[in-house]
Amino acid sequence: MTKFPRNLLAGAAAGFLCLCGALTAEAQDIFLRPAMESFVDKDTLLVFPAQVDTFQKVRVRKNENPVFGTVVRYENEAGTCADVYIYSLDTGAKPVQQDMYEKHCEETDRGILNMSAQNPKITSVVHFEAPGRKAPEGGYEMRYRIRNGATQMDSVLYLALYHGKLIKVRISYSPEDTDEAVHACLFIDAVAAMLSKEKAAEAQKPDAPKTGAPEPGAKKS
Protein backbone atom coordinates (compact mmCIF):
# COMPACT_ATOMS: atom_id res chain seq x y z
CA MET A 1 0.00 0.00 0.00
CA THR A 2 1.11 3.58 -0.66
CA LYS A 3 1.53 5.78 2.41
CA PHE A 4 -0.60 8.81 1.51
CA PRO A 5 0.89 12.13 2.73
CA ARG A 6 -1.02 13.21 5.83
CA ASN A 7 -0.35 16.92 5.31
CA LEU A 8 -2.04 16.80 1.90
CA LEU A 9 -4.93 14.82 3.28
CA ALA A 10 -5.38 17.29 6.12
CA GLY A 11 -5.25 20.29 3.81
CA ALA A 12 -7.75 18.96 1.33
CA ALA A 13 -9.98 17.60 4.07
CA ALA A 14 -10.20 21.07 5.64
CA GLY A 15 -12.17 22.36 2.67
CA PHE A 16 -14.19 19.18 2.54
CA LEU A 17 -15.10 19.52 6.21
CA CYS A 18 -16.20 23.13 5.88
CA LEU A 19 -18.56 22.24 3.06
CA CYS A 20 -19.92 19.04 4.54
CA GLY A 21 -20.79 20.27 8.04
CA ALA A 22 -17.93 19.10 10.19
CA LEU A 23 -16.39 20.33 13.40
CA THR A 24 -16.22 23.87 14.77
CA ALA A 25 -14.67 25.41 17.85
CA GLU A 26 -17.82 24.85 19.88
CA ALA A 27 -17.66 22.73 23.03
CA GLN A 28 -16.96 19.12 22.22
CA ASP A 29 -16.17 15.90 24.01
CA ILE A 30 -13.45 13.60 22.73
CA PHE A 31 -13.87 10.06 23.91
CA LEU A 32 -10.52 8.37 24.23
CA ARG A 33 -11.33 4.76 24.93
CA PRO A 34 -9.41 1.50 24.52
CA ALA A 35 -8.74 0.87 20.84
CA MET A 36 -10.41 -2.53 20.87
CA GLU A 37 -13.63 -1.29 22.46
CA SER A 38 -16.80 -0.80 20.42
CA PHE A 39 -18.58 2.56 20.54
CA VAL A 40 -22.36 2.81 20.91
CA ASP A 41 -23.89 6.05 19.66
CA LYS A 42 -26.60 7.01 22.17
CA ASP A 43 -28.75 8.84 19.62
CA THR A 44 -29.04 6.02 17.07
CA LEU A 45 -27.91 3.02 19.17
CA LEU A 46 -25.62 2.08 16.31
CA VAL A 47 -22.63 0.03 17.42
CA PHE A 48 -19.32 0.89 15.80
CA PRO A 49 -16.82 -1.97 16.19
CA ALA A 50 -13.17 -1.46 16.99
CA GLN A 51 -12.13 -2.95 13.65
CA VAL A 52 -13.77 -2.58 10.23
CA ASP A 53 -11.85 -4.29 7.42
CA THR A 54 -8.31 -2.82 7.64
CA PHE A 55 -9.49 0.19 9.67
CA GLN A 56 -9.03 0.60 13.42
CA LYS A 57 -11.27 2.94 15.44
CA VAL A 58 -9.04 5.64 16.91
CA ARG A 59 -11.28 8.48 18.13
CA VAL A 60 -14.84 9.54 18.82
CA ARG A 61 -15.72 13.22 18.91
CA LYS A 62 -19.13 14.48 20.02
CA ASN A 63 -20.22 18.07 19.50
CA GLU A 64 -22.93 19.64 21.63
CA ASN A 65 -24.46 21.11 18.48
CA PRO A 66 -26.34 18.26 16.70
CA VAL A 67 -25.68 19.91 13.33
CA PHE A 68 -22.02 18.97 13.80
CA GLY A 69 -22.91 15.82 15.70
CA THR A 70 -20.71 12.83 16.40
CA VAL A 71 -17.65 11.79 14.40
CA VAL A 72 -16.20 8.28 14.65
CA ARG A 73 -12.73 8.16 13.10
CA TYR A 74 -11.01 5.05 11.80
CA GLU A 75 -7.49 4.76 10.38
CA ASN A 76 -5.45 1.98 8.82
CA GLU A 77 -1.74 1.26 8.48
CA ALA A 78 -1.64 2.91 5.06
CA GLY A 79 -2.51 6.22 6.68
CA THR A 80 -6.03 6.37 5.23
CA CYS A 81 -8.73 7.91 7.44
CA ALA A 82 -12.36 6.86 7.32
CA ASP A 83 -14.71 9.24 9.13
CA VAL A 84 -18.31 8.46 10.03
CA TYR A 85 -20.51 11.46 10.85
CA ILE A 86 -23.87 11.23 12.65
CA TYR A 87 -25.71 14.55 12.59
CA SER A 88 -28.90 16.56 12.14
CA LEU A 89 -29.79 19.52 9.92
CA ASP A 90 -30.90 21.88 12.71
CA THR A 91 -29.90 22.67 16.28
CA GLY A 92 -33.18 21.26 17.56
CA ALA A 93 -32.22 17.83 16.17
CA LYS A 94 -35.57 17.43 14.41
CA PRO A 95 -35.82 14.15 12.44
CA VAL A 96 -34.54 14.57 8.90
CA GLN A 97 -37.21 13.70 6.35
CA GLN A 98 -36.71 12.03 2.97
CA ASP A 99 -37.00 15.22 0.93
CA MET A 100 -34.54 17.01 3.24
CA TYR A 101 -32.12 14.11 2.89
CA GLU A 102 -32.27 14.20 -0.90
CA LYS A 103 -31.75 17.97 -0.95
CA HIS A 104 -28.80 17.63 1.43
CA CYS A 105 -27.19 15.03 -0.85
CA GLU A 106 -27.44 17.41 -3.81
CA GLU A 107 -26.13 20.39 -1.84
CA THR A 108 -23.23 18.39 -0.43
CA ASP A 109 -22.26 17.21 -3.92
CA ARG A 110 -22.33 20.77 -5.28
CA GLY A 111 -20.30 22.01 -2.33
CA ILE A 112 -17.57 19.45 -2.88
CA LEU A 113 -17.40 20.19 -6.60
CA ASN A 114 -16.95 23.87 -5.71
CA MET A 115 -14.19 23.29 -3.15
CA SER A 116 -11.73 25.36 -5.18
CA ALA A 117 -13.81 28.46 -4.41
CA GLN A 118 -13.17 27.87 -0.70
CA ASN A 119 -9.56 26.73 -0.96
CA PRO A 120 -7.36 28.28 -3.70
CA LYS A 121 -4.82 25.46 -3.31
CA ILE A 122 -7.38 23.06 -4.77
CA THR A 123 -7.32 23.55 -8.53
CA SER A 124 -9.98 21.06 -9.62
CA VAL A 125 -12.61 18.65 -8.34
CA VAL A 126 -14.38 16.25 -10.69
CA HIS A 127 -16.56 13.17 -10.41
CA PHE A 128 -15.13 9.82 -11.44
CA GLU A 129 -16.61 6.38 -11.86
CA ALA A 130 -15.68 3.09 -10.24
CA PRO A 131 -16.33 0.44 -12.92
CA GLY A 132 -18.24 -2.52 -11.56
CA ARG A 133 -19.00 -0.83 -8.25
CA LYS A 134 -22.57 -1.16 -7.00
CA ALA A 135 -23.39 1.37 -4.32
CA PRO A 136 -25.24 0.10 -1.22
CA GLU A 137 -28.99 0.14 -1.71
CA GLY A 138 -30.78 3.01 -0.03
CA GLY A 139 -27.79 5.36 0.09
CA TYR A 140 -26.07 8.06 -1.94
CA GLU A 141 -22.49 7.39 -3.03
CA MET A 142 -20.23 9.63 -5.08
CA ARG A 143 -16.53 9.77 -5.96
CA TYR A 144 -14.36 12.85 -6.41
CA ARG A 145 -10.89 13.31 -7.84
CA ILE A 146 -9.32 16.34 -6.20
CA ARG A 147 -6.21 18.06 -7.50
CA ASN A 148 -4.18 19.99 -4.96
CA GLY A 149 -1.28 21.55 -6.88
CA ALA A 150 0.58 18.69 -8.55
CA THR A 151 -0.95 16.05 -6.30
CA GLN A 152 -4.23 14.20 -6.72
CA MET A 153 -6.47 12.67 -4.09
CA ASP A 154 -9.57 10.50 -4.45
CA SER A 155 -12.43 10.93 -2.00
CA VAL A 156 -15.49 8.75 -1.60
CA LEU A 157 -18.67 10.11 -0.03
CA TYR A 158 -21.53 7.99 1.27
CA LEU A 159 -24.72 9.48 2.73
CA ALA A 160 -27.70 7.66 4.22
CA LEU A 161 -30.76 8.49 6.28
CA TYR A 162 -31.19 6.45 9.45
CA HIS A 163 -34.10 7.07 11.84
CA GLY A 164 -34.11 10.79 11.23
CA LYS A 165 -30.32 11.18 11.43
CA LEU A 166 -27.85 11.66 8.61
CA ILE A 167 -25.03 9.13 8.42
CA LYS A 168 -22.10 10.28 6.32
CA VAL A 169 -18.90 8.39 5.51
CA ARG A 170 -15.91 10.12 3.98
CA ILE A 171 -12.72 8.34 2.94
CA SER A 172 -9.76 9.89 1.07
CA TYR A 173 -6.72 8.17 -0.40
CA SER A 174 -4.17 8.32 -3.19
CA PRO A 175 -5.56 7.35 -6.64
CA GLU A 176 -2.36 5.38 -7.19
CA ASP A 177 -3.21 3.05 -4.33
CA THR A 178 -5.70 0.56 -5.75
CA ASP A 179 -5.72 -1.38 -2.48
CA GLU A 180 -7.07 1.63 -0.60
CA ALA A 181 -9.81 2.13 -3.20
CA VAL A 182 -10.96 -1.43 -2.49
CA HIS A 183 -10.79 -0.97 1.28
CA ALA A 184 -12.77 2.28 1.04
CA CYS A 185 -15.60 0.39 -0.66
CA LEU A 186 -15.46 -2.40 1.90
CA PHE A 187 -15.68 0.13 4.74
CA ILE A 188 -18.71 1.84 3.19
CA ASP A 189 -20.37 -1.52 2.57
CA ALA A 190 -19.80 -2.44 6.24
CA VAL A 191 -21.46 0.76 7.47
CA ALA A 192 -24.37 0.31 5.05
CA ALA A 193 -24.79 -3.29 6.23
CA MET A 194 -24.83 -2.06 9.82
CA LEU A 195 -27.71 0.31 9.04
CA SER A 196 -29.64 -2.38 7.15
CA LYS A 197 -29.15 -4.90 9.94
CA GLU A 198 -30.46 -2.53 12.59
CA LYS A 199 -33.47 -1.58 10.46
CA ALA A 200 -34.27 -5.25 9.89
CA ALA A 201 -33.96 -6.06 13.59
CA GLU A 202 -36.25 -3.20 14.56
CA ALA A 203 -38.81 -4.14 11.93
CA GLN A 204 -39.11 -7.60 13.51
CA LYS A 205 -40.10 -6.17 16.88
CA PRO A 206 -43.88 -6.58 17.35
CA ASP A 207 -44.41 -3.10 18.80
CA ALA A 208 -41.63 -1.22 17.04
CA PRO A 209 -42.40 2.53 17.26
CA LYS A 210 -42.59 4.64 14.11
CA THR A 211 -39.81 7.19 13.76
CA GLY A 212 -41.69 9.53 11.45
CA ALA A 213 -38.84 9.48 8.95
CA PRO A 214 -39.46 7.43 5.79
CA GLU A 215 -36.95 4.94 4.55
CA PRO A 216 -34.33 6.43 2.26
CA GLY A 217 -34.87 5.95 -1.45
CA ALA A 218 -32.04 4.35 -3.38
CA LYS A 219 -29.76 6.91 -4.94
CA LYS A 220 -26.62 5.50 -6.46
CA SER A 221 -23.59 6.67 -8.33
PDB file of C-alpha atoms in Angstrom:
ATOM      1  CA  MET A   1       0.000   0.000   0.000  1.00  0.00           C
ATOM      2  CA  THR A   2       1.115   3.576  -0.658  1.00  0.00           C
ATOM      3  CA  LYS A   3       1.526   5.780   2.410  1.00  0.00           C
ATOM      4  CA  PHE A   4      -0.603   8.806   1.514  1.00  0.00           C
ATOM      5  CA  PRO A   5       0.891  12.135   2.729  1.00  0.00           C
ATOM      6  CA  ARG A   6      -1.018  13.214   5.830  1.00  0.00           C
ATOM      7  CA  ASN A   7      -0.351  16.922   5.308  1.00  0.00           C
ATOM      8  CA  LEU A   8      -2.036  16.803   1.896  1.00  0.00           C
ATOM      9  CA  LEU A   9      -4.932  14.822   3.280  1.00  0.00           C
ATOM     10  CA  ALA A  10      -5.384  17.292   6.117  1.00  0.00           C
ATOM     11  CA  GLY A  11      -5.249  20.293   3.809  1.00  0.00           C
ATOM     12  CA  ALA A  12      -7.755  18.959   1.329  1.00  0.00           C
ATOM     13  CA  ALA A  13      -9.975  17.604   4.067  1.00  0.00           C
ATOM     14  CA  ALA A  14     -10.196  21.071   5.637  1.00  0.00           C
ATOM     15  CA  GLY A  15     -12.168  22.365   2.672  1.00  0.00           C
ATOM     16  CA  PHE A  16     -14.187  19.183   2.538  1.00  0.00           C
ATOM     17  CA  LEU A  17     -15.104  19.518   6.209  1.00  0.00           C
ATOM     18  CA  CYS A  18     -16.200  23.133   5.878  1.00  0.00           C
ATOM     19  CA  LEU A  19     -18.564  22.243   3.056  1.00  0.00           C
ATOM     20  CA  CYS A  20     -19.921  19.036   4.541  1.00  0.00           C
ATOM     21  CA  GLY A  21     -20.794  20.273   8.036  1.00  0.00           C
ATOM     22  CA  ALA A  22     -17.933  19.099  10.189  1.00  0.00           C
ATOM     23  CA  LEU A  23     -16.386  20.332  13.402  1.00  0.00           C
ATOM     24  CA  THR A  24     -16.219  23.868  14.771  1.00  0.00           C
ATOM     25  CA  ALA A  25     -14.673  25.407  17.849  1.00  0.00           C
ATOM     26  CA  GLU A  26     -17.821  24.850  19.884  1.00  0.00           C
ATOM     27  CA  ALA A  27     -17.664  22.730  23.028  1.00  0.00           C
ATOM     28  CA  GLN A  28     -16.961  19.116  22.223  1.00  0.00           C
ATOM     29  CA  ASP A  29     -16.172  15.896  24.008  1.00  0.00           C
ATOM     30  CA  ILE A  30     -13.448  13.604  22.733  1.00  0.00           C
ATOM     31  CA  PHE A  31     -13.871  10.056  23.905  1.00  0.00           C
ATOM     32  CA  LEU A  32     -10.515   8.367  24.232  1.00  0.00           C
ATOM     33  CA  ARG A  33     -11.333   4.759  24.933  1.00  0.00           C
ATOM     34  CA  PRO A  34      -9.410   1.504  24.523  1.00  0.00           C
ATOM     35  CA  ALA A  35      -8.737   0.865  20.839  1.00  0.00           C
ATOM     36  CA  MET A  36     -10.415  -2.534  20.866  1.00  0.00           C
ATOM     37  CA  GLU A  37     -13.628  -1.289  22.461  1.00  0.00           C
ATOM     38  CA  SER A  38     -16.799  -0.796  20.421  1.00  0.00           C
ATOM     39  CA  PHE A  39     -18.578   2.555  20.538  1.00  0.00           C
ATOM     40  CA  VAL A  40     -22.360   2.808  20.908  1.00  0.00           C
ATOM     41  CA  ASP A  41     -23.891   6.053  19.663  1.00  0.00           C
ATOM     42  CA  LYS A  42     -26.598   7.006  22.171  1.00  0.00           C
ATOM     43  CA  ASP A  43     -28.750   8.838  19.616  1.00  0.00           C
ATOM     44  CA  THR A  44     -29.040   6.023  17.067  1.00  0.00           C
ATOM     45  CA  LEU A  45     -27.909   3.023  19.171  1.00  0.00           C
ATOM     46  CA  LEU A  46     -25.618   2.084  16.307  1.00  0.00           C
ATOM     47  CA  VAL A  47     -22.628   0.033  17.422  1.00  0.00           C
ATOM     48  CA  PHE A  48     -19.315   0.893  15.804  1.00  0.00           C
ATOM     49  CA  PRO A  49     -16.824  -1.968  16.187  1.00  0.00           C
ATOM     50  CA  ALA A  50     -13.169  -1.462  16.989  1.00  0.00           C
ATOM     51  CA  GLN A  51     -12.133  -2.949  13.646  1.00  0.00           C
ATOM     52  CA  VAL A  52     -13.767  -2.582  10.227  1.00  0.00           C
ATOM     53  CA  ASP A  53     -11.849  -4.289   7.420  1.00  0.00           C
ATOM     54  CA  THR A  54      -8.314  -2.818   7.643  1.00  0.00           C
ATOM     55  CA  PHE A  55      -9.491   0.195   9.669  1.00  0.00           C
ATOM     56  CA  GLN A  56      -9.026   0.602  13.422  1.00  0.00           C
ATOM     57  CA  LYS A  57     -11.266   2.936  15.439  1.00  0.00           C
ATOM     58  CA  VAL A  58      -9.038   5.637  16.913  1.00  0.00           C
ATOM     59  CA  ARG A  59     -11.277   8.478  18.126  1.00  0.00           C
ATOM     60  CA  VAL A  60     -14.836   9.543  18.823  1.00  0.00           C
ATOM     61  CA  ARG A  61     -15.725  13.224  18.911  1.00  0.00           C
ATOM     62  CA  LYS A  62     -19.129  14.484  20.022  1.00  0.00           C
ATOM     63  CA  ASN A  63     -20.219  18.074  19.496  1.00  0.00           C
ATOM     64  CA  GLU A  64     -22.933  19.645  21.631  1.00  0.00           C
ATOM     65  CA  ASN A  65     -24.461  21.107  18.483  1.00  0.00           C
ATOM     66  CA  PRO A  66     -26.340  18.261  16.698  1.00  0.00           C
ATOM     67  CA  VAL A  67     -25.678  19.914  13.328  1.00  0.00           C
ATOM     68  CA  PHE A  68     -22.015  18.970  13.796  1.00  0.00           C
ATOM     69  CA  GLY A  69     -22.908  15.817  15.696  1.00  0.00           C
ATOM     70  CA  THR A  70     -20.707  12.831  16.396  1.00  0.00           C
ATOM     71  CA  VAL A  71     -17.650  11.788  14.401  1.00  0.00           C
ATOM     72  CA  VAL A  72     -16.197   8.284  14.647  1.00  0.00           C
ATOM     73  CA  ARG A  73     -12.729   8.160  13.104  1.00  0.00           C
ATOM     74  CA  TYR A  74     -11.009   5.051  11.798  1.00  0.00           C
ATOM     75  CA  GLU A  75      -7.494   4.757  10.377  1.00  0.00           C
ATOM     76  CA  ASN A  76      -5.449   1.980   8.817  1.00  0.00           C
ATOM     77  CA  GLU A  77      -1.744   1.264   8.480  1.00  0.00           C
ATOM     78  CA  ALA A  78      -1.637   2.906   5.055  1.00  0.00           C
ATOM     79  CA  GLY A  79      -2.510   6.224   6.681  1.00  0.00           C
ATOM     80  CA  THR A  80      -6.030   6.374   5.233  1.00  0.00           C
ATOM     81  CA  CYS A  81      -8.730   7.907   7.445  1.00  0.00           C
ATOM     82  CA  ALA A  82     -12.363   6.858   7.316  1.00  0.00           C
ATOM     83  CA  ASP A  83     -14.705   9.240   9.135  1.00  0.00           C
ATOM     84  CA  VAL A  84     -18.310   8.465  10.029  1.00  0.00           C
ATOM     85  CA  TYR A  85     -20.513  11.458  10.851  1.00  0.00           C
ATOM     86  CA  ILE A  86     -23.869  11.230  12.654  1.00  0.00           C
ATOM     87  CA  TYR A  87     -25.715  14.545  12.590  1.00  0.00           C
ATOM     88  CA  SER A  88     -28.903  16.564  12.137  1.00  0.00           C
ATOM     89  CA  LEU A  89     -29.789  19.523   9.923  1.00  0.00           C
ATOM     90  CA  ASP A  90     -30.900  21.876  12.707  1.00  0.00           C
ATOM     91  CA  THR A  91     -29.896  22.675  16.276  1.00  0.00           C
ATOM     92  CA  GLY A  92     -33.179  21.264  17.558  1.00  0.00           C
ATOM     93  CA  ALA A  93     -32.222  17.830  16.166  1.00  0.00           C
ATOM     94  CA  LYS A  94     -35.569  17.431  14.411  1.00  0.00           C
ATOM     95  CA  PRO A  95     -35.821  14.153  12.444  1.00  0.00           C
ATOM     96  CA  VAL A  96     -34.544  14.568   8.903  1.00  0.00           C
ATOM     97  CA  GLN A  97     -37.207  13.697   6.352  1.00  0.00           C
ATOM     98  CA  GLN A  98     -36.708  12.027   2.974  1.00  0.00           C
ATOM     99  CA  ASP A  99     -36.997  15.222   0.930  1.00  0.00           C
ATOM    100  CA  MET A 100     -34.544  17.007   3.236  1.00  0.00           C
ATOM    101  CA  TYR A 101     -32.115  14.114   2.895  1.00  0.00           C
ATOM    102  CA  GLU A 102     -32.268  14.199  -0.904  1.00  0.00           C
ATOM    103  CA  LYS A 103     -31.752  17.970  -0.955  1.00  0.00           C
ATOM    104  CA  HIS A 104     -28.805  17.625   1.426  1.00  0.00           C
ATOM    105  CA  CYS A 105     -27.191  15.029  -0.853  1.00  0.00           C
ATOM    106  CA  GLU A 106     -27.438  17.405  -3.809  1.00  0.00           C
ATOM    107  CA  GLU A 107     -26.135  20.388  -1.835  1.00  0.00           C
ATOM    108  CA  THR A 108     -23.233  18.386  -0.433  1.00  0.00           C
ATOM    109  CA  ASP A 109     -22.261  17.213  -3.915  1.00  0.00           C
ATOM    110  CA  ARG A 110     -22.325  20.770  -5.280  1.00  0.00           C
ATOM    111  CA  GLY A 111     -20.301  22.014  -2.334  1.00  0.00           C
ATOM    112  CA  ILE A 112     -17.566  19.450  -2.881  1.00  0.00           C
ATOM    113  CA  LEU A 113     -17.399  20.189  -6.602  1.00  0.00           C
ATOM    114  CA  ASN A 114     -16.949  23.875  -5.707  1.00  0.00           C
ATOM    115  CA  MET A 115     -14.192  23.289  -3.150  1.00  0.00           C
ATOM    116  CA  SER A 116     -11.733  25.362  -5.180  1.00  0.00           C
ATOM    117  CA  ALA A 117     -13.806  28.464  -4.412  1.00  0.00           C
ATOM    118  CA  GLN A 118     -13.165  27.875  -0.697  1.00  0.00           C
ATOM    119  CA  ASN A 119      -9.558  26.730  -0.958  1.00  0.00           C
ATOM    120  CA  PRO A 120      -7.361  28.275  -3.697  1.00  0.00           C
ATOM    121  CA  LYS A 121      -4.815  25.456  -3.315  1.00  0.00           C
ATOM    122  CA  ILE A 122      -7.383  23.058  -4.774  1.00  0.00           C
ATOM    123  CA  THR A 123      -7.315  23.552  -8.531  1.00  0.00           C
ATOM    124  CA  SER A 124      -9.978  21.059  -9.622  1.00  0.00           C
ATOM    125  CA  VAL A 125     -12.608  18.648  -8.336  1.00  0.00           C
ATOM    126  CA  VAL A 126     -14.383  16.253 -10.691  1.00  0.00           C
ATOM    127  CA  HIS A 127     -16.562  13.168 -10.405  1.00  0.00           C
ATOM    128  CA  PHE A 128     -15.127   9.821 -11.443  1.00  0.00           C
ATOM    129  CA  GLU A 129     -16.614   6.383 -11.856  1.00  0.00           C
ATOM    130  CA  ALA A 130     -15.682   3.091 -10.240  1.00  0.00           C
ATOM    131  CA  PRO A 131     -16.332   0.436 -12.916  1.00  0.00           C
ATOM    132  CA  GLY A 132     -18.241  -2.522 -11.558  1.00  0.00           C
ATOM    133  CA  ARG A 133     -19.003  -0.834  -8.253  1.00  0.00           C
ATOM    134  CA  LYS A 134     -22.570  -1.163  -7.002  1.00  0.00           C
ATOM    135  CA  ALA A 135     -23.393   1.375  -4.324  1.00  0.00           C
ATOM    136  CA  PRO A 136     -25.240   0.104  -1.224  1.00  0.00           C
ATOM    137  CA  GLU A 137     -28.989   0.143  -1.706  1.00  0.00           C
ATOM    138  CA  GLY A 138     -30.779   3.012  -0.029  1.00  0.00           C
ATOM    139  CA  GLY A 139     -27.792   5.360   0.086  1.00  0.00           C
ATOM    140  CA  TYR A 140     -26.069   8.057  -1.938  1.00  0.00           C
ATOM    141  CA  GLU A 141     -22.488   7.387  -3.028  1.00  0.00           C
ATOM    142  CA  MET A 142     -20.226   9.632  -5.080  1.00  0.00           C
ATOM    143  CA  ARG A 143     -16.529   9.772  -5.955  1.00  0.00           C
ATOM    144  CA  TYR A 144     -14.364  12.846  -6.410  1.00  0.00           C
ATOM    145  CA  ARG A 145     -10.888  13.313  -7.843  1.00  0.00           C
ATOM    146  CA  ILE A 146      -9.320  16.340  -6.199  1.00  0.00           C
ATOM    147  CA  ARG A 147      -6.206  18.059  -7.502  1.00  0.00           C
ATOM    148  CA  ASN A 148      -4.177  19.987  -4.964  1.00  0.00           C
ATOM    149  CA  GLY A 149      -1.284  21.547  -6.881  1.00  0.00           C
ATOM    150  CA  ALA A 150       0.578  18.692  -8.546  1.00  0.00           C
ATOM    151  CA  THR A 151      -0.948  16.046  -6.295  1.00  0.00           C
ATOM    152  CA  GLN A 152      -4.231  14.201  -6.724  1.00  0.00           C
ATOM    153  CA  MET A 153      -6.468  12.674  -4.088  1.00  0.00           C
ATOM    154  CA  ASP A 154      -9.566  10.503  -4.451  1.00  0.00           C
ATOM    155  CA  SER A 155     -12.433  10.933  -2.000  1.00  0.00           C
ATOM    156  CA  VAL A 156     -15.490   8.751  -1.595  1.00  0.00           C
ATOM    157  CA  LEU A 157     -18.665  10.110  -0.025  1.00  0.00           C
ATOM    158  CA  TYR A 158     -21.530   7.986   1.268  1.00  0.00           C
ATOM    159  CA  LEU A 159     -24.716   9.477   2.727  1.00  0.00           C
ATOM    160  CA  ALA A 160     -27.695   7.662   4.220  1.00  0.00           C
ATOM    161  CA  LEU A 161     -30.765   8.491   6.285  1.00  0.00           C
ATOM    162  CA  TYR A 162     -31.191   6.453   9.454  1.00  0.00           C
ATOM    163  CA  HIS A 163     -34.102   7.067  11.839  1.00  0.00           C
ATOM    164  CA  GLY A 164     -34.109  10.792  11.227  1.00  0.00           C
ATOM    165  CA  LYS A 165     -30.323  11.178  11.432  1.00  0.00           C
ATOM    166  CA  LEU A 166     -27.851  11.661   8.608  1.00  0.00           C
ATOM    167  CA  ILE A 167     -25.032   9.125   8.425  1.00  0.00           C
ATOM    168  CA  LYS A 168     -22.104  10.276   6.318  1.00  0.00           C
ATOM    169  CA  VAL A 169     -18.905   8.391   5.512  1.00  0.00           C
ATOM    170  CA  ARG A 170     -15.911  10.124   3.978  1.00  0.00           C
ATOM    171  CA  ILE A 171     -12.716   8.338   2.942  1.00  0.00           C
ATOM    172  CA  SER A 172      -9.758   9.893   1.071  1.00  0.00           C
ATOM    173  CA  TYR A 173      -6.723   8.168  -0.398  1.00  0.00           C
ATOM    174  CA  SER A 174      -4.167   8.320  -3.192  1.00  0.00           C
ATOM    175  CA  PRO A 175      -5.563   7.352  -6.637  1.00  0.00           C
ATOM    176  CA  GLU A 176      -2.362   5.381  -7.192  1.00  0.00           C
ATOM    177  CA  ASP A 177      -3.207   3.052  -4.329  1.00  0.00           C
ATOM    178  CA  THR A 178      -5.702   0.555  -5.747  1.00  0.00           C
ATOM    179  CA  ASP A 179      -5.724  -1.381  -2.479  1.00  0.00           C
ATOM    180  CA  GLU A 180      -7.074   1.630  -0.603  1.00  0.00           C
ATOM    181  CA  ALA A 181      -9.806   2.128  -3.200  1.00  0.00           C
ATOM    182  CA  VAL A 182     -10.956  -1.427  -2.489  1.00  0.00           C
ATOM    183  CA  HIS A 183     -10.786  -0.970   1.280  1.00  0.00           C
ATOM    184  CA  ALA A 184     -12.766   2.281   1.043  1.00  0.00           C
ATOM    185  CA  CYS A 185     -15.605   0.392  -0.661  1.00  0.00           C
ATOM    186  CA  LEU A 186     -15.460  -2.398   1.900  1.00  0.00           C
ATOM    187  CA  PHE A 187     -15.680   0.125   4.735  1.00  0.00           C
ATOM    188  CA  ILE A 188     -18.706   1.840   3.194  1.00  0.00           C
ATOM    189  CA  ASP A 189     -20.374  -1.525   2.573  1.00  0.00           C
ATOM    190  CA  ALA A 190     -19.799  -2.436   6.239  1.00  0.00           C
ATOM    191  CA  VAL A 191     -21.459   0.760   7.470  1.00  0.00           C
ATOM    192  CA  ALA A 192     -24.370   0.310   5.048  1.00  0.00           C
ATOM    193  CA  ALA A 193     -24.788  -3.286   6.230  1.00  0.00           C
ATOM    194  CA  MET A 194     -24.828  -2.057   9.825  1.00  0.00           C
ATOM    195  CA  LEU A 195     -27.706   0.307   9.037  1.00  0.00           C
ATOM    196  CA  SER A 196     -29.638  -2.379   7.151  1.00  0.00           C
ATOM    197  CA  LYS A 197     -29.152  -4.899   9.940  1.00  0.00           C
ATOM    198  CA  GLU A 198     -30.461  -2.534  12.595  1.00  0.00           C
ATOM    199  CA  LYS A 199     -33.475  -1.582  10.458  1.00  0.00           C
ATOM    200  CA  ALA A 200     -34.275  -5.247   9.892  1.00  0.00           C
ATOM    201  CA  ALA A 201     -33.956  -6.064  13.591  1.00  0.00           C
ATOM    202  CA  GLU A 202     -36.247  -3.199  14.563  1.00  0.00           C
ATOM    203  CA  ALA A 203     -38.814  -4.144  11.925  1.00  0.00           C
ATOM    204  CA  GLN A 204     -39.108  -7.600  13.512  1.00  0.00           C
ATOM    205  CA  LYS A 205     -40.101  -6.167  16.879  1.00  0.00           C
ATOM    206  CA  PRO A 206     -43.884  -6.577  17.351  1.00  0.00           C
ATOM    207  CA  ASP A 207     -44.412  -3.104  18.798  1.00  0.00           C
ATOM    208  CA  ALA A 208     -41.630  -1.217  17.041  1.00  0.00           C
ATOM    209  CA  PRO A 209     -42.396   2.533  17.260  1.00  0.00           C
ATOM    210  CA  LYS A 210     -42.587   4.636  14.109  1.00  0.00           C
ATOM    211  CA  THR A 211     -39.807   7.194  13.757  1.00  0.00           C
ATOM    212  CA  GLY A 212     -41.691   9.526  11.447  1.00  0.00           C
ATOM    213  CA  ALA A 213     -38.835   9.479   8.947  1.00  0.00           C
ATOM    214  CA  PRO A 214     -39.463   7.430   5.789  1.00  0.00           C
ATOM    215  CA  GLU A 215     -36.949   4.937   4.550  1.00  0.00           C
ATOM    216  CA  PRO A 216     -34.326   6.435   2.258  1.00  0.00           C
ATOM    217  CA  GLY A 217     -34.870   5.950  -1.454  1.00  0.00           C
ATOM    218  CA  ALA A 218     -32.037   4.350  -3.384  1.00  0.00           C
ATOM    219  CA  LYS A 219     -29.761   6.906  -4.939  1.00  0.00           C
ATOM    220  CA  LYS A 220     -26.622   5.500  -6.465  1.00  0.00           C
ATOM    221  CA  SER A 221     -23.589   6.666  -8.335  1.00  0.00           C
TER     222      SER A 221
END
